[in-house]
Amino acid sequence: MSEPSVEGVPVAVLKRHAELSELVEDARWRYYVLDQPTVSDAQFDEWFRELVALEERHPSLQTPDSPTQKVGAPISGDFAKVQHLNRMESLDNAFNDADMAAWQARAERLAERDPGPYLCELKIDGLAIAIVYRDGKLERAATRGDGRTGDDVTANVRTIKGVPHRLKGDDVPSLVEVRGEVYIPVADFKKLNEQLVEQGKPPFANPRNSAAGTLRQKDPRVTAQRPLRMIVHGIGVWEGAAEPKAQSDVYERLRDFGLPVSDLYRVVGSLTEVNEFIKHYHEHRHDPAYEIDGVVVKVDDFRLQRELGSTSRAPRWAIAYKYPPEEVNTKLLDIQVGVGRTGRVTPYAVMEPVVVAGSTVERATLHNAAIVVKKGVLIGDTVVLRKAGDVIPEIVGPVAALRDGSEREFVMPTHCPECGTALAYEKEGDADLRCPNARGCPAQIRERLYFAAGRYALDIDGLGYVAATALTQPLPPQEPVVRTEADLFDLTLEQLIPIRSIVRDMETGLPKIDPKTGEQKVVSFFSNLNGEPSQNARKLIAELEQAKQAPLWRVLVALSIRHIGPPTARALADALRSIDAVMNASEEELAAVEGIGSIVATTVKEWFEVDWHREIIERWRAAGVRMEDEPAPEKGPQILDGLTLVVTGTLEGYTRDSASEAITSRGGKVASSVSKKTSFLVAGENAGSKYDKAVSLGVPILDETAFDALLKEGPEAATALSTTPES
């Protein structure tokens, strides 16, 4: 019996083609428009190659609507739309030497001669941009979009350091469109994420997403504060001047015009040299300041480029060699679950330790039960583990061919592994099971205690994860000395000395295993061999005493109230000044505080209505924790109105909080990073990178004497005492 078909194409193939088309289109939309990719590059490439293979076997499937015939993705709805002067194309991909040889052979066959020399350059993992210069002046910048129409991001591109607003030189074309990649350097990306976390905002997943998200900011002032950079790698239009004869000639001309062009390209004469360049940067892919995911190879001669032409979506004279993600195989020994601060129960993979991307990995999150099913992994599988750079390790999937029948399915527990409470979804449609025993679950208490001591809460350095575990989950039959956060400020040295505890992994909360003995690691954290208080114990007691004087906003953060991070906590503390005022305020009064809103107001009100939450407040108050800030000073002259300051380093007469208060009470704003919009940098001892940034931008720098003058007499007096560096 023959397989069912439609016009000669098997029905199963038609269904798979439709499924792949939907997956590819959705992935492109999330990647290019939403800047929120949900699949890896490797997965996308796999889908796309399967789609191409189906169309090669069944040419009738290759219609103009097929994803294989399109470039990029539909444009977003948040920006004005512009037509590109020439279509912006995508690139075909190569994944091995055979793919490169096939590309070179096709080009040679079409050109009827050797297509070399070739220009090799790094494939930056950023966002494609086209910039139009008319009579040397930057006229317009747009994203690639669908290749013909893109988003107008001119205002944002103008803020990028290194992108000239006017080209220099006497031989500038009357009209030129340059194309390049916008990116954020890896080091700056890490700093940016640290700043976002400090501001209570979610960090970006990777540098590419941070660059794309930054370039699509509706407010160019936000973009200007981010460390965007650009490298130009080609032209779309060139009119009104003698056109260069080769790609490499263009780069030299563009560099002379003042445009940012990479130094990391090379012109070579043979495919062997091309492959050597590819191999070199595969081994040194983390050497450049930016993320790369491969190498782009181009026929250098422009006349030959025109002869070779393009397909419906990609030039025949260029190809992208994509490096594989950094992956290894390892054994999945078990899947266990950890319980977080909010009660969320997360499956974790426990694997044979393996070195990947320069670090040893033995645990990786699996997010939730549905993801375990979706990935198709079984306990006992050999799995593919991916870890690129500093990205969190990810299990890609199983190596099914290596299964021997001993593997077993993971079953999500029905009860909390740490307190035995029945797990439940918080609301219908949730993906995550949670332990509802917020008051008594030792895991949640441990996580909340560790959070309360964190840098952005009470800042108790002596209460790290090992200490939090020891206090809440000592080795049986010992009883915990901290049963809820309410016990924290009643701790004594006598309580700490006898505690022994199992060491737990900070990411998963699971016990750590001693590789020599195969048993759980146990530690006596608060006592020495003589049974006397350890330095850790004395440090914790001293820091708890000091934390009692923490400002109100830190206390609010430490309470683990949902949605209350440092910015919202500061807003509440500044407006209401005491814990009682916050607790007794109506939802309307809370929502009226700038930056709070109705959702957060409801959450805060509900938190304070819980009896055991209020017990924490009263126990802390009884132990001497300060529950109110000083009365708000009367609003004096707003002599700093309109000014933005950044405070860095150590000041003798001010804490960071008091310096910020002094600025805002006089009408000024305090920012966390230096930019061209910064009015002054207040720099104490050990000022660090913010000082260097101020020097590079020419921002006036105030020492403590000049800062005092600013607060008392205003900006003119401060300017007279400032250091104004040459930019």
Coordinates of N, CA, C and O in Angstrom, one line a residue, residues 339-342 418 442-452 465 468-469 472 505-509 560:
V339 N 14.1 23.5 46.5 CA 13.0 24.4 46.9 C 13.6 25.8 47.1 O 14.5 26.0 47.9
G340 N 13.0 26.8 46.5 CA 13.5 28.1 46.5 C 12.8 29.0 47.6 O 11.9 28.6 48.3
R341 N 13.2 30.3 47.6 CA 12.7 31.2 48.6 C 11.2 31.4 48.5 O 10.5 31.6 49.5
T342 N 10.6 31.4 47.3 CA 9.2 31.5 47.2 C 8.4 30.2 47.2 O 7.2 30.2 46.9
E418 N 11.6 18.7 51.5 CA 12.2 19.2 52.8 C 11.3 19.3 54.0 O 11.7 19.3 55.1
P442 N 11.7 24.3 56.0 CA 13.1 24.7 56.3 C 13.9 25.2 55.1 O 14.8 26.1 55.2
A443 N 13.6 24.7 53.9 CA 14.2 25.2 52.7 C 13.9 26.6 52.4 O 14.8 27.4 52.1
Q444 N 12.6 27.0 52.5 CA 12.2 28.4 52.2 C 12.8 29.3 53.3 O 13.2 30.4 53.0
I445 N 12.8 28.9 54.5 CA 13.4 29.7 55.6 C 14.9 29.9 55.3 O 15.4 31.0 55.5
R446 N 15.6 28.8 55.0 CA 17.0 29.0 54.6 C 17.2 30.0 53.5 O 18.1 30.8 53.6
E447 N 16.5 29.9 52.4 CA 16.7 30.7 51.3 C 16.3 32.2 51.6 O 17.0 33.1 51.2
R448 N 15.2 32.4 52.4 CA 14.8 33.7 52.8 C 15.9 34.4 53.7 O 16.2 35.5 53.7
L449 N 16.4 33.5 54.6 CA 17.4 34.0 55.6 C 18.7 34.5 54.8 O 19.3 35.5 55.1
Y450 N 19.1 33.6 53.8 CA 20.3 34.0 53.0 C 20.0 35.3 52.2 O 20.9 36.1 52.1
F451 N 18.8 35.4 51.7 CA 18.4 36.6 51.0 C 18.4 37.8 51.9 O 18.9 38.9 51.5
A452 N 17.9 37.7 53.1 CA 17.8 38.8 54.0 C 19.2 39.4 54.3 O 19.3 40.6 54.6
Y465 N 25.7 31.5 52.7 CA 24.8 30.3 52.4 C 25.1 29.2 53.4 O 24.2 28.5 53.9
A468 N 23.6 30.2 56.7 CA 22.1 30.2 56.7 C 21.6 28.7 56.8 O 20.6 28.4 57.5
T469 N 22.3 27.8 56.1 CA 22.0 26.4 56.2 C 22.2 25.9 57.6 O 21.4 25.1 58.1
T472 N 19.4 27.0 60.0 CA 18.0 26.6 59.8 C 17.9 25.0 59.6 O 16.9 24.5 59.8
D505 N 24.6 23.0 48.2 CA 24.9 23.7 47.0 C 24.1 25.0 46.9 O 22.8 24.9 47.1
M506 N 24.7 26.2 46.7 CA 24.0 27.4 46.8 C 22.9 27.6 45.6 O 21.9 28.2 45.8
E507 N 23.2 26.9 44.5 CA 22.3 27.1 43.3 C 21.1 26.2 43.5 O 19.9 26.5 43.1
T508 N 21.3 25.0 44.0 CA 20.2 24.0 44.0 C 19.6 23.7 45.4 O 18.5 23.2 45.6
G509 N 20.4 24.0 46.5 CA 20.0 23.7 47.8 C 20.2 22.2 48.2 O 19.9 21.8 49.3
S560 N 11.5 39.9 52.4 CA 11.1 39.0 51.2 C 9.6 39.3 50.8 O 8.9 38.3 50.5

